[in-house]
């Protein structure tokens, strides 16, 4: 499973990249706004900065909701960097835009996917990725993980090459369940990635190893 980081925060992207496990980045207009990035020039410069840090795909979202606007924005976004993937919302014109961009060899990420029906449309249109939002489904008492399992089954039934990019991940169990089901990508906040490191037995075990090592060094000195 590939690991993407779901943020526009440069420090967090660098930290995940330095860990050596980062395969890409996803952003959205809310995440860009959170970093105080506004205005086309600043937004484009920020995407470029992100692309220069990571080696993998970087999703940049369109703001238009009509076909022509989405295509115009997509053509501008892909000029920023070869690693840009155009993020398109799951709406009627979005499906048409995905089909068109796929035909032009432009990578797309269909966002705001909440049902298997939406995912089938995006996959048939040729989306490179689809982003089902797990956490937001959980928030309204639907099982987000069940959606990932349904998508894995459907895509495997028909050999769809669209990658399931599990999004709106809120905690490490989401990541582990995604890996069990076979999501292609998990895009996660840095906190959820770092939480995977934690286990109390690791801490206790390491403390004991180091204490035993220190004690053995003292014994050595006494012998000399
Ligand atoms: O990638 C989608 C993600 O940014 C949404 O996450 O936590 O706002 O539901 P969240």
Coordinates of C-alpha atoms and ligand atoms in Angstrom, one line a residue:
X1 CA 0.0 0.0 0.0
X2 CA 1.3 3.4 -0.9
X3 CA 1.4 6.2 1.7
X4 CA 0.4 9.7 0.8
X5 CA 0.3 12.6 3.2
X6 CA -2.9 14.6 3.3
X7 CA -1.7 18.1 3.9
X8 CA -0.4 21.3 2.4
X9 CA 1.9 21.9 5.3
X10 CA 5.5 22.0 4.0
X11 CA 7.1 21.1 7.4
X12 CA 4.8 18.0 7.7
X13 CA 5.5 17.0 4.1
X14 CA 9.2 17.2 4.7
X15 CA 9.0 15.3 8.0
X16 CA 7.1 12.4 6.3
X17 CA 9.5 12.5 3.3
X18 CA 12.5 12.4 5.7
X19 CA 11.0 9.2 7.2
X20 CA 11.6 7.6 3.8
X21 CA 8.1 6.2 3.4
X22 CA 6.3 8.9 1.5
X23 CA 4.8 8.0 -1.9
X24 CA 2.9 11.2 -2.6
X25 CA 0.8 14.1 -1.4
X26 CA -2.9 15.0 -1.5
X27 CA -4.2 18.5 -1.0
X28 CA -7.6 20.2 -1.2
X29 CA -8.8 23.8 -1.1
X30 CA -9.5 23.5 2.6
X31 CA -6.0 22.3 3.4
X32 CA -4.5 25.1 1.2
X33 CA -6.6 27.7 3.1
X34 CA -5.5 26.2 6.4
X35 CA -1.9 27.1 5.4
X36 CA -3.0 30.6 4.5
X37 CA -2.3 30.1 0.8
X38 CA -4.5 32.2 -1.4
X39 CA -4.4 33.7 -4.9
X40 CA -3.6 31.7 -8.0
X41 CA 0.1 32.6 -8.1
X42 CA 0.7 31.6 -4.4
X43 CA -1.3 28.5 -4.8
X44 CA 0.6 27.4 -7.9
X45 CA 4.0 28.3 -6.3
X46 CA 3.0 26.2 -3.2
X47 CA 2.1 23.2 -5.4
X48 CA 5.5 23.6 -7.1
X49 CA 7.3 23.6 -3.7
X50 CA 5.5 20.4 -2.7
X51 CA 6.4 18.7 -6.0
X52 CA 10.0 19.5 -5.4
X53 CA 10.0 17.8 -2.0
X54 CA 8.4 14.5 -2.9
X55 CA 9.1 11.9 -5.6
X56 CA 5.5 10.8 -6.1
X57 CA 2.1 12.1 -7.3
X58 CA 0.8 15.4 -5.9
X59 CA -3.0 16.0 -6.2
X60 CA -4.0 19.5 -6.9
X61 CA -7.8 20.2 -6.9
X62 CA -9.8 22.3 -9.4
X63 CA -12.2 24.9 -8.1
X64 CA -14.5 25.0 -11.2
X65 CA -17.6 22.9 -11.2
X66 CA -18.3 23.1 -15.0
X67 CA -16.6 21.0 -17.6
X68 CA -14.9 23.9 -19.5
X69 CA -13.6 25.4 -16.3
X70 CA -12.3 22.1 -15.0
X71 CA -10.4 21.4 -18.2
X72 CA -9.0 25.0 -18.3
X73 CA -7.8 24.6 -14.7
X74 CA -6.4 21.1 -15.3
X75 CA -4.4 22.3 -18.3
X76 CA -2.8 25.1 -16.1
X77 CA -2.2 22.8 -13.1
X78 CA -0.4 20.1 -15.1
X79 CA 2.1 22.8 -16.4
X80 CA 3.3 23.4 -12.8
X81 CA 5.1 20.1 -12.6
X82 CA 5.0 16.6 -14.2
X83 CA 4.0 15.0 -10.9
X84 CA 0.7 17.0 -10.6
X85 CA -2.5 14.9 -10.6
X86 CA -5.7 16.8 -11.2
X87 CA -8.2 16.4 -8.5
X88 CA -11.8 16.5 -9.8
X89 CA -15.0 16.4 -7.8
X90 CA -17.5 13.6 -8.2
X91 CA -20.2 15.5 -10.1
X92 CA -21.6 15.0 -13.6
X93 CA -19.3 17.4 -15.3
X94 CA -16.4 16.0 -13.2
X95 CA -17.0 12.5 -14.7
X96 CA -16.9 14.0 -18.2
X97 CA -13.8 16.0 -17.3
X98 CA -12.1 12.8 -16.0
X99 CA -12.9 11.0 -19.3
X100 CA -11.6 13.9 -21.4
X101 CA -8.4 14.3 -19.3
X102 CA -7.7 10.6 -19.3
X103 CA -7.9 10.6 -23.1
X104 CA -5.3 13.4 -23.1
X105 CA -3.0 11.3 -20.9
X106 CA -3.5 13.5 -17.8
X107 CA -3.7 11.8 -14.4
X108 CA -6.8 12.4 -12.3
X109 CA -8.0 11.9 -8.8
X110 CA -11.8 11.8 -8.4
X111 CA -12.5 13.3 -5.0
X112 CA -15.5 13.3 -2.6
X113 CA -16.5 9.7 -3.4
X114 CA -19.0 8.3 -0.9
X115 CA -20.7 5.4 -2.7
X116 CA -19.8 2.4 -4.9
X117 CA -22.0 3.9 -7.7
X118 CA -19.9 7.0 -7.8
X119 CA -16.7 5.0 -7.8
X120 CA -17.9 2.9 -10.7
X121 CA -18.6 6.0 -12.8
X122 CA -15.1 7.4 -12.0
X123 CA -13.4 4.1 -12.8
X124 CA -15.3 3.8 -16.1
X125 CA -14.3 7.3 -17.0
X126 CA -10.7 6.2 -16.4
X127 CA -9.7 8.0 -13.2
X128 CA -6.2 7.3 -12.1
X129 CA -7.3 7.4 -8.4
X130 CA -10.6 7.7 -6.6
X131 CA -10.8 9.1 -3.1
X132 CA -13.4 7.6 -0.9
X133 CA -13.7 9.7 2.3
X134 CA -13.7 7.2 5.2
X135 CA -13.8 9.5 8.2
X136 CA -16.6 11.6 6.8
X137 CA -18.8 8.5 6.3
X138 CA -18.0 7.3 9.9
X139 CA -19.0 10.8 11.1
X140 CA -22.5 10.3 9.8
X141 CA -22.7 6.7 11.2
X142 CA -22.0 4.9 7.9
X143 CA -19.2 2.4 7.8
X144 CA -16.4 4.0 5.8
X145 CA -14.3 0.8 5.8
X146 CA -17.2 -1.1 4.3
X147 CA -17.1 1.2 1.3
X148 CA -13.4 0.4 0.8
X149 CA -14.2 -3.3 0.9
X150 CA -17.0 -2.9 -1.7
X151 CA -14.7 -0.9 -4.0
X152 CA -11.9 -3.5 -3.8
X153 CA -14.4 -6.3 -4.7
X154 CA -16.0 -4.3 -7.6
X155 CA -12.7 -3.1 -9.1
X156 CA -11.2 -6.6 -8.9
X157 CA -14.3 -8.1 -10.5
X158 CA -13.8 -6.1 -13.6
X159 CA -10.0 -5.4 -13.5
X160 CA -10.5 -1.7 -13.2
X161 CA -7.0 -0.1 -12.9
X162 CA -8.2 3.0 -11.0
X163 CA -6.4 3.0 -7.7
X164 CA -8.4 3.2 -4.5
X165 CA -7.0 6.1 -2.5
X166 CA -8.5 5.9 0.9
X167 CA -8.9 9.5 2.2
X168 CA -10.3 11.3 5.2
X169 CA -8.3 8.9 7.4
X170 CA -8.4 10.0 11.0
X171 CA -6.4 7.4 13.0
X172 CA -3.9 4.5 12.6
X173 CA -6.6 1.7 12.7
X174 CA -8.1 3.2 9.5
X175 CA -4.7 2.7 7.9
X176 CA -4.3 -0.9 9.1
X177 CA -7.9 -1.8 8.0
X178 CA -7.2 -0.3 4.6
X179 CA -4.1 -2.4 4.2
X180 CA -6.0 -5.5 5.2
X181 CA -8.7 -4.8 2.6
X182 CA -6.2 -4.0 0.0
X183 CA -6.6 -0.2 -0.7
X184 CA -3.9 0.8 -3.2
X185 CA -3.1 4.1 -1.3
X186 CA -3.9 5.6 2.1
X187 CA -3.6 9.4 2.3
X188 CA -3.1 10.3 6.0
X189 CA -2.4 13.1 8.3
X190 CA 1.1 13.1 9.7
X191 CA -0.2 12.3 13.2
X192 CA -1.8 9.0 11.9
X193 CA 1.4 8.0 10.2
X194 CA 3.5 8.7 13.2
X195 CA 1.0 6.9 15.5
X196 CA 1.8 3.7 13.6
X197 CA 5.2 3.8 15.3
X198 CA 3.9 3.5 18.8
X199 CA 3.8 0.3 20.9
X200 CA 4.4 0.2 24.7
X201 CA 6.2 -3.1 24.4
X202 CA 8.7 -1.5 22.0
X203 CA 9.4 1.3 24.5
X204 CA 9.7 -1.1 27.4
X205 CA 11.9 -3.5 25.4
X206 CA 14.2 -0.7 24.2
X207 CA 14.6 0.7 27.6
X208 CA 15.6 -2.7 29.0
X209 CA 18.1 -3.3 26.1
X210 CA 19.7 0.0 26.7
X211 CA 19.8 -0.5 30.5
X212 CA 21.3 -4.0 30.1
X213 CA 23.9 -2.6 27.7
X214 CA 24.8 0.2 30.1
X215 CA 25.1 -2.2 33.0
X216 CA 27.4 -4.6 31.0
X217 CA 29.7 -1.7 30.1
X218 CA 30.1 -0.9 33.9
X219 CA 30.9 -4.6 34.5
X220 CA 33.6 -4.4 31.8
X221 CA 35.2 -1.4 33.4
X222 CA 35.3 -3.1 36.8
X223 CA 37.1 -6.2 35.3
X224 CA 39.8 -3.9 33.7
Ligands
LIG1 O1 -8.2 13.8 1.4 C1 -9.5 14.2 2.0 C2 -9.3 14.7 3.3 O2 -8.5 15.9 3.3 C3 -10.6 15.0 4.0 O3 -10.3 14.7 5.3 O4 -10.6 14.8 7.8 O5 -11.4 16.7 6.3 O6 -12.6 14.5 6.3 P1 -11.3 15.2 6.5

